[in-house]
Every structure is written in structure tokens, then in C-alpha cells.
PDB file of C-alpha atoms and ligand atoms in Angstrom:
ATOM      1  CA  MET H 687      16.689   0.989   7.674  1.00 88.00           C
ATOM      2  CA  LYS H 688      15.408   4.559   8.041  1.00 92.00           C
ATOM      3  CA  ASP H 689      15.513   7.659   5.851  1.00 96.00           C
ATOM      4  CA  PRO H 690      15.711  10.808   8.002  1.00 95.00           C
ATOM      5  CA  ASN H 691      13.849  12.794   5.335  1.00 97.00           C
ATOM      6  CA  CYS H 692      10.997  10.317   4.935  1.00 98.00           C
ATOM      7  CA  ILE H 693       7.620  11.365   6.333  1.00 98.00           C
ATOM      8  CA  PHE H 694       6.558   7.754   7.010  1.00 98.00           C
ATOM      9  CA  CYS H 695       9.853   6.939   8.796  1.00 98.00           C
ATOM     10  CA  LYS H 696       9.101   9.983  10.976  1.00 98.00           C
ATOM     11  CA  ILE H 697       5.605   8.648  11.668  1.00 98.00           C
ATOM     12  CA  ILE H 698       7.086   5.292  12.740  1.00 98.00           C
ATOM     13  CA  ASP H 699       9.450   7.136  15.107  1.00 98.00           C
ATOM     14  CA  GLY H 700       6.639   9.312  16.484  1.00 98.00           C
ATOM     15  CA  GLU H 701       8.299  12.515  15.216  1.00 98.00           C
ATOM     16  CA  ILE H 702       5.148  13.174  13.190  1.00 98.00           C
ATOM     17  CA  PRO H 703       1.819  12.360  14.829  1.00 98.00           C
ATOM     18  CA  SER H 704      -0.519   9.785  13.362  1.00 98.00           C
ATOM     19  CA  TYR H 705      -3.691   7.909  14.235  1.00 98.00           C
ATOM     20  CA  LYS H 706      -1.827   4.677  14.954  1.00 98.00           C
ATOM     21  CA  ILE H 707      -3.844   1.457  14.599  1.00 98.00           C
ATOM     22  CA  ILE H 708      -1.594  -1.594  14.998  1.00 98.00           C
ATOM     23  CA  GLU H 709       2.173  -1.699  15.542  1.00 98.00           C
ATOM     24  CA  THR H 710       4.181  -4.914  15.260  1.00 98.00           C
ATOM     25  CA  GLU H 711       7.903  -5.618  15.347  1.00 97.00           C
ATOM     26  CA  ARG H 712       8.236  -4.917  11.617  1.00 98.00           C
ATOM     27  CA  THR H 713       5.092  -2.981  10.643  1.00 98.00           C
ATOM     28  CA  PHE H 714       3.189   0.156  11.531  1.00 98.00           C
ATOM     29  CA  SER H 715      -0.345   1.110  10.526  1.00 98.00           C
ATOM     30  CA  PHE H 716      -2.318   4.317  10.791  1.00 98.00           C
ATOM     31  CA  LEU H 717      -5.236   6.227   9.308  1.00 98.00           C
ATOM     32  CA  ASP H 718      -4.646   7.948   5.976  1.00 98.00           C
ATOM     33  CA  ILE H 719      -4.700  11.713   6.517  1.00 98.00           C
ATOM     34  CA  ASN H 720      -6.744  12.296   3.338  1.00 98.00           C
ATOM     35  CA  PRO H 721      -9.128   9.330   3.375  1.00 98.00           C
ATOM     36  CA  ILE H 722     -11.097   8.479   0.256  1.00 97.00           C
ATOM     37  CA  ALA H 723     -13.443   6.398   2.416  1.00 97.00           C
ATOM     38  CA  GLU H 724     -14.127   6.202   6.143  1.00 97.00           C
ATOM     39  CA  GLY H 725     -11.511   3.907   7.689  1.00 98.00           C
ATOM     40  CA  HIS H 726      -8.972   4.321   4.845  1.00 98.00           C
ATOM     41  CA  SER H 727      -5.786   3.014   6.488  1.00 98.00           C
ATOM     42  CA  LEU H 728      -2.130   2.545   5.595  1.00 98.00           C
ATOM     43  CA  VAL H 729       0.117  -0.379   6.549  1.00 98.00           C
ATOM     44  CA  ILE H 730       3.862   0.170   6.174  1.00 98.00           C
ATOM     45  CA  PRO H 731       7.030  -1.844   6.788  1.00 98.00           C
ATOM     46  CA  LYS H 732       9.483  -0.502   9.375  1.00 98.00           C
ATOM     47  CA  HIS H 733      12.122  -0.563   6.667  1.00 98.00           C
ATOM     48  CA  HIS H 734      12.556   2.367   4.341  1.00 98.00           C
ATOM     49  CA  ALA H 735      12.286   1.460   0.674  1.00 98.00           C
ATOM     50  CA  GLN H 736      10.466   3.174  -2.142  1.00 98.00           C
ATOM     51  CA  LYS H 737       9.214   0.086  -3.917  1.00 98.00           C
ATOM     52  CA  LEU H 738       7.832  -3.287  -2.932  1.00 98.00           C
ATOM     53  CA  HIS H 739      10.618  -5.339  -4.548  1.00 98.00           C
ATOM     54  CA  GLU H 740      13.201  -3.459  -2.451  1.00 98.00           C
ATOM     55  CA  VAL H 741      11.715  -4.499   0.891  1.00 98.00           C
ATOM     56  CA  PRO H 742      13.310  -7.512   2.659  1.00 97.00           C
ATOM     57  CA  ASP H 743      10.895 -10.464   2.874  1.00 97.00           C
ATOM     58  CA  GLU H 744      10.784 -10.486   6.659  1.00 97.00           C
ATOM     59  CA  TYR H 745       9.327  -6.958   6.633  1.00 97.00           C
ATOM     60  CA  LEU H 746       6.636  -7.917   4.137  1.00 96.00           C
ATOM     61  CA  SER H 747       5.404 -11.088   5.759  1.00 94.00           C
ATOM     62  CA  GLU H 748       3.458  -9.324   8.534  1.00 96.00           C
ATOM     63  CA  ILE H 749       1.798  -6.756   6.291  1.00 97.00           C
ATOM     64  CA  LEU H 750      -1.116  -8.851   5.018  1.00 97.00           C
ATOM     65  CA  VAL H 751      -1.777 -10.179   8.494  1.00 97.00           C
ATOM     66  CA  VAL H 752      -2.085  -6.617   9.796  1.00 98.00           C
ATOM     67  CA  ALA H 753      -4.257  -5.582   6.828  1.00 98.00           C
ATOM     68  CA  LYS H 754      -6.525  -8.520   7.617  1.00 98.00           C
ATOM     69  CA  GLN H 755      -6.794  -7.449  11.261  1.00 98.00           C
ATOM     70  CA  ILE H 756      -7.688  -3.881  10.281  1.00 98.00           C
ATOM     71  CA  ALA H 757     -10.318  -5.120   7.809  1.00 98.00           C
ATOM     72  CA  SER H 758     -11.828  -7.227  10.602  1.00 98.00           C
ATOM     73  CA  LYS H 759     -11.786  -4.309  13.049  1.00 98.00           C
ATOM     74  CA  LEU H 760     -13.473  -2.050  10.489  1.00 98.00           C
ATOM     75  CA  GLY H 761     -16.083  -4.724   9.870  1.00 97.00           C
ATOM     76  CA  VAL H 762     -16.545  -3.720   6.251  1.00 96.00           C
ATOM     77  CA  ALA H 763     -17.846  -6.239   3.740  1.00 97.00           C
ATOM     78  CA  ASN H 764     -16.185  -4.613   0.708  1.00 98.00           C
ATOM     79  CA  TYR H 765     -12.721  -3.138   0.518  1.00 98.00           C
ATOM     80  CA  ASN H 766      -9.629  -2.851  -1.687  1.00 98.00           C
ATOM     81  CA  LEU H 767      -5.972  -3.321  -0.873  1.00 98.00           C
ATOM     82  CA  LEU H 768      -3.866  -1.029  -3.051  1.00 98.00           C
ATOM     83  CA  GLN H 769      -0.098  -0.630  -3.295  1.00 98.00           C
ATOM     84  CA  ASN H 770       1.396   1.912  -5.725  1.00 98.00           C
ATOM     85  CA  ASN H 771       5.004   1.770  -6.968  1.00 98.00           C
ATOM     86  CA  GLY H 772       6.484   4.765  -8.800  1.00 98.00           C
ATOM     87  CA  ARG H 773       5.071   8.129  -9.894  1.00 98.00           C
ATOM     88  CA  LEU H 774       3.462   6.801 -13.069  1.00 98.00           C
ATOM     89  CA  ALA H 775       1.671   4.273 -10.875  1.00 97.00           C
ATOM     90  CA  HIS H 776       0.391   7.092  -8.606  1.00 97.00           C
ATOM     91  CA  GLN H 777       2.897   6.720  -5.756  1.00 98.00           C
ATOM     92  CA  GLU H 778       3.281  10.029  -3.910  1.00 98.00           C
ATOM     93  CA  VAL H 779       5.057   8.982  -0.707  1.00 98.00           C
ATOM     94  CA  ASP H 780       8.334   7.169  -1.331  1.00 98.00           C
ATOM     95  CA  HIS H 781       8.040   4.656   1.510  1.00 98.00           C
ATOM     96  CA  VAL H 782       6.247   1.419   0.606  1.00 98.00           C
ATOM     97  CA  HIS H 783       2.666   1.465   1.873  1.00 98.00           C
ATOM     98  CA  PHE H 784      -0.454  -0.611   1.464  1.00 98.00           C
ATOM     99  CA  HIS H 785      -3.772   1.215   1.381  1.00 98.00           C
ATOM    100  CA  LEU H 786      -6.718  -0.568   2.930  1.00 98.00           C
ATOM    101  CA  ILE H 787      -9.730   1.219   1.466  1.00 98.00           C
ATOM    102  CA  PRO H 788     -13.287   0.382   2.491  1.00 98.00           C
ATOM    103  CA  LYS H 789     -15.817   0.418  -0.344  1.00 97.00           C
ATOM    104  CA  THR H 790     -19.179   1.319   1.103  1.00 93.00           C
ATOM    105  CA  SER H 791     -20.815   2.872  -1.964  1.00 94.00           C
ATOM    106  CA  GLU H 792     -20.311   3.337  -5.713  1.00 93.00           C
ATOM    107  CA  GLU H 793     -19.020   6.853  -5.058  1.00 93.00           C
ATOM    108  CA  ASP H 794     -16.545   6.530  -2.172  1.00 94.00           C
ATOM    109  CA  GLY H 795     -13.424   4.389  -1.912  1.00 97.00           C
ATOM    110  CA  LEU H 796     -11.446   3.220  -4.908  1.00 97.00           C
ATOM    111  CA  ASN H 797     -13.005   3.880  -8.304  1.00 95.00           C
ATOM    112  CA  TYR H 798     -11.340   2.197 -11.230  1.00 88.00           C
ATOM    113  CA  ARG H 799     -12.033  -0.076 -14.157  1.00 90.00           C
ATOM    114  CA  PHE H 800      -9.638  -2.564 -15.743  1.00 91.00           C
ATOM    115  CA  LYS H 801      -9.157  -1.588 -19.382  1.00 92.00           C
ATOM    116  CA  PRO H 802      -7.723  -4.712 -21.080  1.00 92.00           C
ATOM    117  CA  LEU H 803      -5.091  -4.237 -23.806  1.00 91.00           C
ATOM    118  CA  SER H 804      -6.287  -5.012 -27.298  1.00 91.00           C
ATOM    119  CA  LYS H 805      -5.422  -8.583 -28.391  1.00 85.00           C
ATOM    120  CA  GLU H 806      -2.749  -7.480 -30.892  1.00 86.00           C
ATOM    121  CA  HIS H 807      -0.779  -5.875 -28.035  1.00 85.00           C
ATOM    122  CA  VAL H 808      -0.742  -9.016 -25.928  1.00 91.00           C
ATOM    123  CA  ASP H 809       1.823 -11.810 -26.208  1.00 92.00           C
ATOM    124  CA  LEU H 810       1.162 -14.040 -23.220  1.00 94.00           C
ATOM    125  CA  GLU H 811       3.675 -16.670 -24.440  1.00 94.00           C
ATOM    126  CA  LYS H 812       6.522 -14.137 -24.455  1.00 94.00           C
ATOM    127  CA  VAL H 813       5.690 -12.679 -21.031  1.00 95.00           C
ATOM    128  CA  HIS H 814       5.196 -16.084 -19.519  1.00 96.00           C
ATOM    129  CA  LYS H 815       8.663 -17.230 -20.724  1.00 97.00           C
ATOM    130  CA  LYS H 816      10.201 -14.259 -18.918  1.00 96.00           C
ATOM    131  CA  LEU H 817       8.475 -15.156 -15.670  1.00 97.00           C
ATOM    132  CA  VAL H 818       9.216 -18.869 -15.348  1.00 97.00           C
TER     133      VAL H 818
HETATM  134  P1  AMP U1807       0.279   7.078  -2.595  1.00 69.16           P
HETATM  135  O1  AMP U1807      -0.358   7.916  -3.658  1.00 69.16           O
HETATM  136  O2  AMP U1807      -0.003   5.603  -2.775  1.00 69.16           O
HETATM  137  O3  AMP U1807       1.751   7.364  -2.426  1.00 69.16           O
HETATM  138  O4  AMP U1807      -0.459   7.479  -1.241  1.00 69.16           O
HETATM  139  C1  AMP U1807       0.127   8.218  -0.210  1.00 69.16           C
HETATM  140  C2  AMP U1807      -0.917   8.366   0.853  1.00 69.16           C
HETATM  141  O5  AMP U1807      -0.300   8.843   2.033  1.00 69.16           O
HETATM  142  C3  AMP U1807      -2.038   9.361   0.485  1.00 69.16           C
HETATM  143  O6  AMP U1807      -3.297   8.705   0.522  1.00 69.16           O
HETATM  144  C4  AMP U1807      -1.917  10.427   1.567  1.00 69.16           C
HETATM  145  O7  AMP U1807      -3.159  10.938   1.985  1.00 69.16           O
HETATM  146  C5  AMP U1807      -1.217   9.681   2.690  1.00 69.16           C
HETATM  147  N1  AMP U1807      -0.452  10.524   3.598  1.00 69.16           N
HETATM  148  C6  AMP U1807       0.488  11.436   3.280  1.00 69.16           C
HETATM  149  N2  AMP U1807       0.976  12.016   4.398  1.00 69.16           N
HETATM  150  C7  AMP U1807       0.338  11.428   5.452  1.00 69.16           C
HETATM  151  C8  AMP U1807       0.397  11.605   6.867  1.00 69.16           C
HETATM  152  N3  AMP U1807       1.226  12.484   7.449  1.00 69.16           N
HETATM  153  N4  AMP U1807      -0.409  10.832   7.640  1.00 69.16           N
HETATM  154  C9  AMP U1807      -1.246   9.943   7.069  1.00 69.16           C
HETATM  155  N5  AMP U1807      -1.353   9.733   5.751  1.00 69.16           N
HETATM  156  C10 AMP U1807      -0.574  10.476   4.943  1.00 69.16           C
END
């Protein structure tokens, strides 16, 4: 499935140029145009969907394999795999994409800290019941 207005669908079709890395039957990968670290890459399914849960399984199954291959090619010891869903979660391009971001220093790459919720805001029993 393609969206004619989607910038990443256009990259898959070659309508917009990209620094292509690996292309498979159901995935495409290329360098991020505004890298936050050298080698910052994107892996996308060849199926247009905004969010991860909307992508058919067969389009997702190759993504981690490709991310692994890119990580090996880059030869970096430290890196993050990031996938944003929705504006609040910092998604800017509405075609599912996985960032592979090398972490070569404290400054470059992904900078974040987990900030755990306070104990009174956490009900693990309740959430767990919803998930099983
Ligand atoms: P996100 O905030 O997760 O939606 O990230 C979107 C990413 O797509 C950003 O890191 C952008 O730099 C990248 N991006 C946007 N347009 C292009 C493009 N034409 N080629 C390569 N990367 C792009």
C-alpha cells in the first residue's frame, strides 16, 4: 500500500532521492537527511502506515534483520534503535520508520533518560490484567 503524498513512499519509488543502503522485498533503508550521529539510518516497510500496529506482520519481520545488517556494516559498538508513533511521541514523518542511531560519544546520538513514574501512579496489576 502506498500514499501518493507520503515522502517516504516517494523515496521507496525513487521519486525523491535518498542514500539507499539495503532494499529487500518488503523494506527499504537509507541515511537520515538530518543525522544526529554519523551513520544515522532509517529502515522502513514498503507498506504505508503511520503507526507500527497498523503495519502487516510480513512487512515488519524483515525490519530487525535489516537493522542488524546496517549496525554490522557501520561497525559501531553502541547504538539505539528508535521508533516513534504519533506527534506526542515525536513522530514527524507519518510512515513507520525505525531509526538506527550510532552512539559514539555522550554528546552525539540519542540523548535521553528514563524518568520512572512515582510509585503512587503505578498499578502494575491493573496494566498486566489488560495485557494478558
Ligand atoms: P521522526 O521524528 O521519528 O518522524 O523522524 C523522521 C526522520 O526522517 C527525521 O530524523 C528526519 O531527518 C528524517 N527525514 C525526513 N525527510 C527525509 C528525507 N527526505 N530523507 C531522509 N531522511 C528524512
